[in-house]
Short mmCIF file of C-alpha atoms and ligand atoms in Angstrom, two decimals:
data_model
loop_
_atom_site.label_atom_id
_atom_site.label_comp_id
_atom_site.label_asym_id
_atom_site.label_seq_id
_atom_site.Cartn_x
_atom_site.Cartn_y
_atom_site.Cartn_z
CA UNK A 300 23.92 -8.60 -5.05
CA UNK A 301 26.73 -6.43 -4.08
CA UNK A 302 26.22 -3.21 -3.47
CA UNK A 303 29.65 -1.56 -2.07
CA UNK A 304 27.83 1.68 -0.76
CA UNK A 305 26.99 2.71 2.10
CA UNK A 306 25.76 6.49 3.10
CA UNK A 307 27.70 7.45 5.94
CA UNK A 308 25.67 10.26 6.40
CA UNK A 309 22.53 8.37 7.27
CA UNK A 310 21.70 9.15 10.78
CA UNK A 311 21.87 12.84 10.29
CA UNK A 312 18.87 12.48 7.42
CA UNK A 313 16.76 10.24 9.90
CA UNK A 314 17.21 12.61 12.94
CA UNK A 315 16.85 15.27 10.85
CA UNK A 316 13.58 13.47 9.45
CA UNK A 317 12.63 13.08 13.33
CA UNK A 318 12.93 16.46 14.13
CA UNK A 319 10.84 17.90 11.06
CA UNK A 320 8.40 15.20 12.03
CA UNK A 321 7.51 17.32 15.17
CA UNK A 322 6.58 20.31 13.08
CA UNK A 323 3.28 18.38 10.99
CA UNK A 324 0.50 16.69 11.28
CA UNK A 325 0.34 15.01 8.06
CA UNK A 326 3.20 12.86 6.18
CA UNK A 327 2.46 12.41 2.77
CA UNK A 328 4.43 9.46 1.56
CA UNK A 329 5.77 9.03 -1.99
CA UNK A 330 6.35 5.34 -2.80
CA UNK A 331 7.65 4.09 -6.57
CA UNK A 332 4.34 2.53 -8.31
CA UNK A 333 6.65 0.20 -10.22
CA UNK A 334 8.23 -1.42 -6.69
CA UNK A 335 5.93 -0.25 -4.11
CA UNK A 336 7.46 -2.80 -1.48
CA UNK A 337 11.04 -1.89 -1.97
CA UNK A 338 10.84 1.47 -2.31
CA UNK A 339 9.02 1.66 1.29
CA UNK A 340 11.43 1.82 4.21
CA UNK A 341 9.72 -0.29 6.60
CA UNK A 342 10.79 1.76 9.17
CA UNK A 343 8.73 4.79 8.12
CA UNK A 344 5.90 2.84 9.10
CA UNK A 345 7.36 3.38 13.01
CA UNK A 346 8.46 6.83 12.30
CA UNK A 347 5.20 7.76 10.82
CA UNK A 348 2.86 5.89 13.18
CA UNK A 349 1.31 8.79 15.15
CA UNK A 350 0.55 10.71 12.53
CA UNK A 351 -1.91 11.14 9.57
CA UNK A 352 -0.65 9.66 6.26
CA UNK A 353 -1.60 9.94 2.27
CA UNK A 354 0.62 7.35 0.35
CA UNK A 355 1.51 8.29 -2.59
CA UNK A 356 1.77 6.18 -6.00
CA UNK A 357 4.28 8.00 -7.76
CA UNK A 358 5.49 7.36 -11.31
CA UNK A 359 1.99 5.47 -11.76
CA UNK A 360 2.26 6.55 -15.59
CA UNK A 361 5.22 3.95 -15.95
CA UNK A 362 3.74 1.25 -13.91
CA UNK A 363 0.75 -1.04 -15.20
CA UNK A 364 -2.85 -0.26 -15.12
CA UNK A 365 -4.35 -3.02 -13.19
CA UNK A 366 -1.47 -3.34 -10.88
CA UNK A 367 -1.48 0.53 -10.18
CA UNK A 368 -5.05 -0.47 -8.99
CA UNK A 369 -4.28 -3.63 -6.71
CA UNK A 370 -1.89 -1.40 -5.26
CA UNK A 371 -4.59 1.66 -3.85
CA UNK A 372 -6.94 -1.34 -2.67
CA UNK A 373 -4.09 -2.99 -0.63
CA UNK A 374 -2.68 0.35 1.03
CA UNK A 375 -6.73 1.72 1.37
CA UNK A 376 -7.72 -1.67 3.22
CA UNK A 377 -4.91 -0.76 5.93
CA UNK A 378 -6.82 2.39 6.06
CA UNK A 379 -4.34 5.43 4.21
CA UNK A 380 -4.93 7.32 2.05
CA UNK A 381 -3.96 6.71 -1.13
CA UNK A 382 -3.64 8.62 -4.73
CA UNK A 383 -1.98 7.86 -8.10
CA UNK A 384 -0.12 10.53 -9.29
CA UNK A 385 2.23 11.31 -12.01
CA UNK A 386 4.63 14.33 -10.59
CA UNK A 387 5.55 15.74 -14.18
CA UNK A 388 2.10 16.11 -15.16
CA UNK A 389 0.94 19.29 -13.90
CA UNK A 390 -2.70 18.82 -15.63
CA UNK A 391 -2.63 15.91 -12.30
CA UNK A 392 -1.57 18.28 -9.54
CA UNK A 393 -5.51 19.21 -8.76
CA UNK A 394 -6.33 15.47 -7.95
CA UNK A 395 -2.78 15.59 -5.63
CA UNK A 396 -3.98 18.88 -3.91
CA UNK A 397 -7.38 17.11 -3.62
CA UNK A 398 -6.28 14.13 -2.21
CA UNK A 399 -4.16 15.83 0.51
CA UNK A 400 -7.36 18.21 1.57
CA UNK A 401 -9.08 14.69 1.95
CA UNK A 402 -6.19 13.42 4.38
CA UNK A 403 -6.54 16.68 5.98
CA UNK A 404 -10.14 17.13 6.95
CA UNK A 405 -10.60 15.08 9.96
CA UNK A 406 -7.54 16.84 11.95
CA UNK A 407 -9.27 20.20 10.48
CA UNK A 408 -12.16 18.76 11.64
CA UNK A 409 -10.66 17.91 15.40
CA UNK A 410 -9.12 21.56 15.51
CA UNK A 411 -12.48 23.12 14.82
CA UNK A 412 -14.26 20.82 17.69
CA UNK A 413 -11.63 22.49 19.96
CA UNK A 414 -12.83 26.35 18.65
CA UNK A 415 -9.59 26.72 16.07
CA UNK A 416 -11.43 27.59 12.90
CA UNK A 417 -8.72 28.53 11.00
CA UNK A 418 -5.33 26.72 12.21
CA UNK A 419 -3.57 25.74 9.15
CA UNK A 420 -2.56 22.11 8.76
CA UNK A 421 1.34 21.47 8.57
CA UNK A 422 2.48 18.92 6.13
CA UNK A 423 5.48 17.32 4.69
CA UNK A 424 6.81 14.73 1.84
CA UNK A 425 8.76 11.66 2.63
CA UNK A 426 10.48 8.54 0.78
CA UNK A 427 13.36 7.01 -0.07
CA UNK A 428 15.72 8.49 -2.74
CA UNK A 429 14.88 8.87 -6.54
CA UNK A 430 10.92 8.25 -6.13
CA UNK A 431 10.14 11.89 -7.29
CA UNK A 432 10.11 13.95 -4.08
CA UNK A 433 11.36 16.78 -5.34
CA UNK A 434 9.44 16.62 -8.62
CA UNK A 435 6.85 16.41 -7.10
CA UNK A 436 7.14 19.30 -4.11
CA UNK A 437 7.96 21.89 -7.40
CA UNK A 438 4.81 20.68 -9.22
CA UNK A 439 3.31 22.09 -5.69
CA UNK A 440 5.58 25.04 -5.63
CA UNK A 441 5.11 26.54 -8.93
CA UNK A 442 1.71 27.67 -8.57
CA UNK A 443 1.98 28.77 -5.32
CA UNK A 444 4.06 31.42 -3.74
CA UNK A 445 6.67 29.92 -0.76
CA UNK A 446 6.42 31.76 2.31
CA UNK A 447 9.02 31.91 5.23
CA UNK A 448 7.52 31.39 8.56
CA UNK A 449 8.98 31.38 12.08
CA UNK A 450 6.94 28.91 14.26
CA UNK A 451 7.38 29.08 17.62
CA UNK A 452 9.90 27.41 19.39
CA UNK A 453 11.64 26.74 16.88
CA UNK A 454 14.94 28.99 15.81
CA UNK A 455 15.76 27.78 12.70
CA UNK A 456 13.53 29.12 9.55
CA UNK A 457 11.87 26.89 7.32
CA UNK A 458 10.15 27.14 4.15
CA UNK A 459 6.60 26.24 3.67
CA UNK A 460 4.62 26.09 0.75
CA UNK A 461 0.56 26.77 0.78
CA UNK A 462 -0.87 24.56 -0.91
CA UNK A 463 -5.40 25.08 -1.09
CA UNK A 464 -7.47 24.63 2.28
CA UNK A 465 -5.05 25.98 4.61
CA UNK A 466 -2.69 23.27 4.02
CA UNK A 467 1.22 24.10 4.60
CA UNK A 468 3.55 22.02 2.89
CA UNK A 469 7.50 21.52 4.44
CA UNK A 470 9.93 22.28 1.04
CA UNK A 471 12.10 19.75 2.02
CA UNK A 472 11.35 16.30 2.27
CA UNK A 473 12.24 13.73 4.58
CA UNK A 474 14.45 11.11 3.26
CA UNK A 475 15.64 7.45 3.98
CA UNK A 476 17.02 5.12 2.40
CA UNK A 477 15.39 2.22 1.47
CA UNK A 478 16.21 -1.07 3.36
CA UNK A 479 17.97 -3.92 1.09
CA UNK A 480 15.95 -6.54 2.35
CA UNK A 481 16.41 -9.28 0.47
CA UNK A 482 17.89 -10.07 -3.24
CA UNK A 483 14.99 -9.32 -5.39
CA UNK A 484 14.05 -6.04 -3.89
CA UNK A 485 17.41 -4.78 -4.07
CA UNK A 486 17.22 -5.39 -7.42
CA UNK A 487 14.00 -3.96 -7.61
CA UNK A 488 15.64 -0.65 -6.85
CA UNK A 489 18.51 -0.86 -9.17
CA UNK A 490 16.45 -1.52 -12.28
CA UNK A 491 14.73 1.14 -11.64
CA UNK A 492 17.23 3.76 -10.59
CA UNK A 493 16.81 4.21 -6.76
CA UNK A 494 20.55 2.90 -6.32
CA UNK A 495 22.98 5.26 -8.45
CA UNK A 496 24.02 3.64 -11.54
CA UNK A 497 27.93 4.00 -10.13
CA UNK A 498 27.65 1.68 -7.07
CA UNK A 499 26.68 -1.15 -9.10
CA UNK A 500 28.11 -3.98 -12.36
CA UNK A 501 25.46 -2.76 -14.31
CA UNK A 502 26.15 -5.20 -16.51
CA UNK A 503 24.94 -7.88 -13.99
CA UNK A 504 22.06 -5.97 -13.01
CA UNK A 505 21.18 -5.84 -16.88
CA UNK A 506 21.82 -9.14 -16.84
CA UNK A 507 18.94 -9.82 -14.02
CA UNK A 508 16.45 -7.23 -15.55
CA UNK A 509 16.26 -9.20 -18.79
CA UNK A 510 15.97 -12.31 -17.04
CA UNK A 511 13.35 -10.82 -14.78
CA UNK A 512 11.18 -9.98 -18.22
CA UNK A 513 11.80 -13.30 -19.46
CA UNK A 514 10.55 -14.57 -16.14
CA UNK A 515 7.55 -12.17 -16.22
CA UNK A 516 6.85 -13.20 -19.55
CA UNK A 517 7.90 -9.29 -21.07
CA UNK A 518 10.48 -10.50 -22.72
CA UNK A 519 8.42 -9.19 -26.33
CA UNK A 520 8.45 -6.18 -24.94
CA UNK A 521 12.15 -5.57 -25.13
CA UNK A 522 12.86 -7.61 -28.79
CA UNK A 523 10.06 -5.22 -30.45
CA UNK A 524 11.86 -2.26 -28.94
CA UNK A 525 15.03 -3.40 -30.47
CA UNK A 526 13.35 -5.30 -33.14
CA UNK A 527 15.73 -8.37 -32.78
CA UNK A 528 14.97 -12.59 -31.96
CA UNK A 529 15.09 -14.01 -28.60
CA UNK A 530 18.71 -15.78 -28.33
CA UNK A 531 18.92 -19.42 -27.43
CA UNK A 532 20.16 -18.03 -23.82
CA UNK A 533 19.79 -14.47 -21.95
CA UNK A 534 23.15 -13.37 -22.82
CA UNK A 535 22.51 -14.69 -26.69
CA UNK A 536 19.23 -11.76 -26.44
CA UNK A 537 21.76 -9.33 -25.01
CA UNK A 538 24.35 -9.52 -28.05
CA UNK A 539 20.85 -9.42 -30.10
CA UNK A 540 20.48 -6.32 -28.70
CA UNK A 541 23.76 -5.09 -28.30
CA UNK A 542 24.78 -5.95 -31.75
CA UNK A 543 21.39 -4.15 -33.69
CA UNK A 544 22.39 -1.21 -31.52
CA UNK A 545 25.66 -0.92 -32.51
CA UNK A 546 26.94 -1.26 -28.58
CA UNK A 547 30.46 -2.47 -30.18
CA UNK A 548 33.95 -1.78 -29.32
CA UNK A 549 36.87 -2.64 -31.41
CA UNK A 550 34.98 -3.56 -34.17
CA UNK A 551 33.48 -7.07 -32.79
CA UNK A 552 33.50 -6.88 -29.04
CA UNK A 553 30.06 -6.24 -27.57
CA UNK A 554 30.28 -3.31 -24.77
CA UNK A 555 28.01 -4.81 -22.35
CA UNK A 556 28.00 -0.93 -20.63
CA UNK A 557 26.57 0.41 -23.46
CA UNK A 558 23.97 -1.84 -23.99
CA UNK A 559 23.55 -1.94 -19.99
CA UNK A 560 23.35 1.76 -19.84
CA UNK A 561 20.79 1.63 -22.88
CA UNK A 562 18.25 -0.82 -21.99
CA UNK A 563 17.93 0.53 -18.26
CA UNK A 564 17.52 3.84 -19.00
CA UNK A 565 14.72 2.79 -21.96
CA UNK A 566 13.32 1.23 -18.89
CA UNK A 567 13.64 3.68 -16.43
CA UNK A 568 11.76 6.60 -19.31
CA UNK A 569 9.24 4.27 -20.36
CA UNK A 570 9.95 2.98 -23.40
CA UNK A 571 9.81 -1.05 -22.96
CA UNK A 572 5.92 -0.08 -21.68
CA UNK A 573 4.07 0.79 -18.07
CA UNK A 574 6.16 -2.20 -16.41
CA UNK A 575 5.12 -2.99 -12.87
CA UNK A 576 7.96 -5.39 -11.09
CA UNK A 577 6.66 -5.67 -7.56
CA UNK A 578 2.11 -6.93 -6.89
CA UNK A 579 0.01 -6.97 -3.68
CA UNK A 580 -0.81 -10.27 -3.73
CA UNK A 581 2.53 -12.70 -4.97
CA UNK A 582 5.15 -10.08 -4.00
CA UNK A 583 7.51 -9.42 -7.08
CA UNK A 584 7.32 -11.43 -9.86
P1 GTP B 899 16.39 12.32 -4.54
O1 GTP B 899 16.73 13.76 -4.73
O2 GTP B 899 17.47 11.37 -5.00
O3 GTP B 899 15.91 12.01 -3.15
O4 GTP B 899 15.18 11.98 -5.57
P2 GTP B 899 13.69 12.49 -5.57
O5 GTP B 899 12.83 11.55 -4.78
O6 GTP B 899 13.60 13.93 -5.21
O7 GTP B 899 13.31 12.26 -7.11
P3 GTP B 899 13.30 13.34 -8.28
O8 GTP B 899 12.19 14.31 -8.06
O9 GTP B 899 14.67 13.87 -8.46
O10 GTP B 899 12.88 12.40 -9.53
C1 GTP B 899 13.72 11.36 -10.00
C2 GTP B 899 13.44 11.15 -11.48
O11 GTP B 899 12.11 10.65 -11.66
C3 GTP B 899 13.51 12.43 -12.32
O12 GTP B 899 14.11 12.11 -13.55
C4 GTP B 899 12.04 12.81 -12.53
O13 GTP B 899 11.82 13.53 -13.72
C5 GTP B 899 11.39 11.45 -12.58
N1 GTP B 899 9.98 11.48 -12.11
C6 GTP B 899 9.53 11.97 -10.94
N2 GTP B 899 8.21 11.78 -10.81
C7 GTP B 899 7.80 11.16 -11.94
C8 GTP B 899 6.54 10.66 -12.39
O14 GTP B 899 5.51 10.73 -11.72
N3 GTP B 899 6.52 10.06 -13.63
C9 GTP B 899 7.63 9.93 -14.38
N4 GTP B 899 7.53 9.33 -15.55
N5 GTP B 899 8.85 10.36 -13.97
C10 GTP B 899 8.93 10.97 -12.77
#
């Protein structure tokens, strides 16, 4: 797949990652339920190796059930903390708040062994873009009042949010961009919106999602929401589509944006079902 972008400014974000990284003991990671390979940057797992880490499984509520759950097993046997969390849910943000006291307790726990009974625990989010960092850091922010600290040795002022159990979270995240390591997984990220819509031929990338649900045996899932027949070939189910959904330019050409634009998006909200594209155990599908 081509994808004719490249973000010049990306060594800024990591150094600028790097430098908040000095300022917490915790990294709370937010990884896409739906592609929880791709939308890891491998090299987080460098950046982030010295320090305490809660993964989370964001956007679970689109992703499947039992897959959501292979998922926490796999990233709990290489001992993180996990939690499955839906960031525009705020009856959820308890068990999010819970989960990062959890991650929390054994540095509070080392502090107090050294006589600091009170030291407040310095946190921030991380991930690549589009996973639902910032979602998720105002589903934090809203009950809580920000407060602007200076901490020592440091000039410039940052913003920290406290969360319960003397737990202060960074208001910025820390942001990569996701490595495109190999075809499917840059997929992967296009179908579900981590690459901007504008950089790609979202007609191809339609193109592969359909095939992809056909391959993954989903394929009902997308002719009930448009209540149409398979076609004899992927393009055939596309006109299907296209056609029921009046995605039609001068009177009998199918616009294959349209229906692009369409289908992704009923993807990307939801509405073909809680579809999971990446597993544990074969990789994606
Ligand atoms: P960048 O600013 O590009 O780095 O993205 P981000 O990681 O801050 O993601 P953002 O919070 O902007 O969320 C991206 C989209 O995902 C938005 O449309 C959110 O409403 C949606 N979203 C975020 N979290 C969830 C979730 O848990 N479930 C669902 N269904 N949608 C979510």
């Amino acid at each position: 797949m081509n994808i004719n972008w490249y973000p010049g400014h990306m060594k800024v974000t990591k150094d600028l990652l790097k430098a908040n990284l000095k300022l917490v003991n915790i990294v709370i990671e937010v990884i896409d339920a739906r592609i929880p390979r791709s939308s890891k940057n491998p090299d987080f797992d460098e950046l982030f190796k010295d320090k305490k880490r809660l993964i989370v499984l964001n956007k679970y509520d689109l992703a499947d059930s039992n897959i959501n759950r292979e998922w926490e097993e796999y990233y709990k046997k290489q001992g993180w903390s996990v939690v499955l969390y839906n960031s525009t849910n705020h009856k959820e943000l308890k068990k999010l708040e819970n989960a990062i006291e959890d991650a929390s307790r054994e540095i509070v726990e080392r502090y107090k062994n050294k006589g600091f009974l009170h030291k407040t625990i310095k946190a921030m989010i991380a991930g690549i873009p589009n996973v639902g960092k910032s979602t998720l850091i105002n589903s934090l922010a809203k009950k809580r009042s920000t407060k602007t600290g200076n901490i020592p040795g440091i000039t410039k002022q940052k913003q920290w949010i406290r969360l319960t159990g003397n737990i202060d979270l960074l208001d910025t995240p820390g942001i990569l961009w996701p490595k495109f390591t190999d075809e499917e997984s840059s997929l992967d990220l296009a179908f579900t919106g981590a690459i901007k819509d504008e950089v790609l031929e979202l007609e191809d990338i339609l193109f592969k999602f359909v095939q992809r649900m056909e391959k993954m045996g989903l394929e009902k899932s997308l002719l009930e929401r448009y209540g149409v027949e398979a076609g004899e070939r992927t393009i055939d189910t596309i006109d299907n589509i296209a056609k029921k959904r009046a995605c039609i330019y001068n009177k009998t050409e199918i616009d294959y944006l349209k229906v692009s634009r369409m289908i992704l998006k009923d993807y990307r909200d939801g509405n073909l079902g809680r579809i999971s594209l990446e597993r544990p155990t074969t990789g994606t599908f």
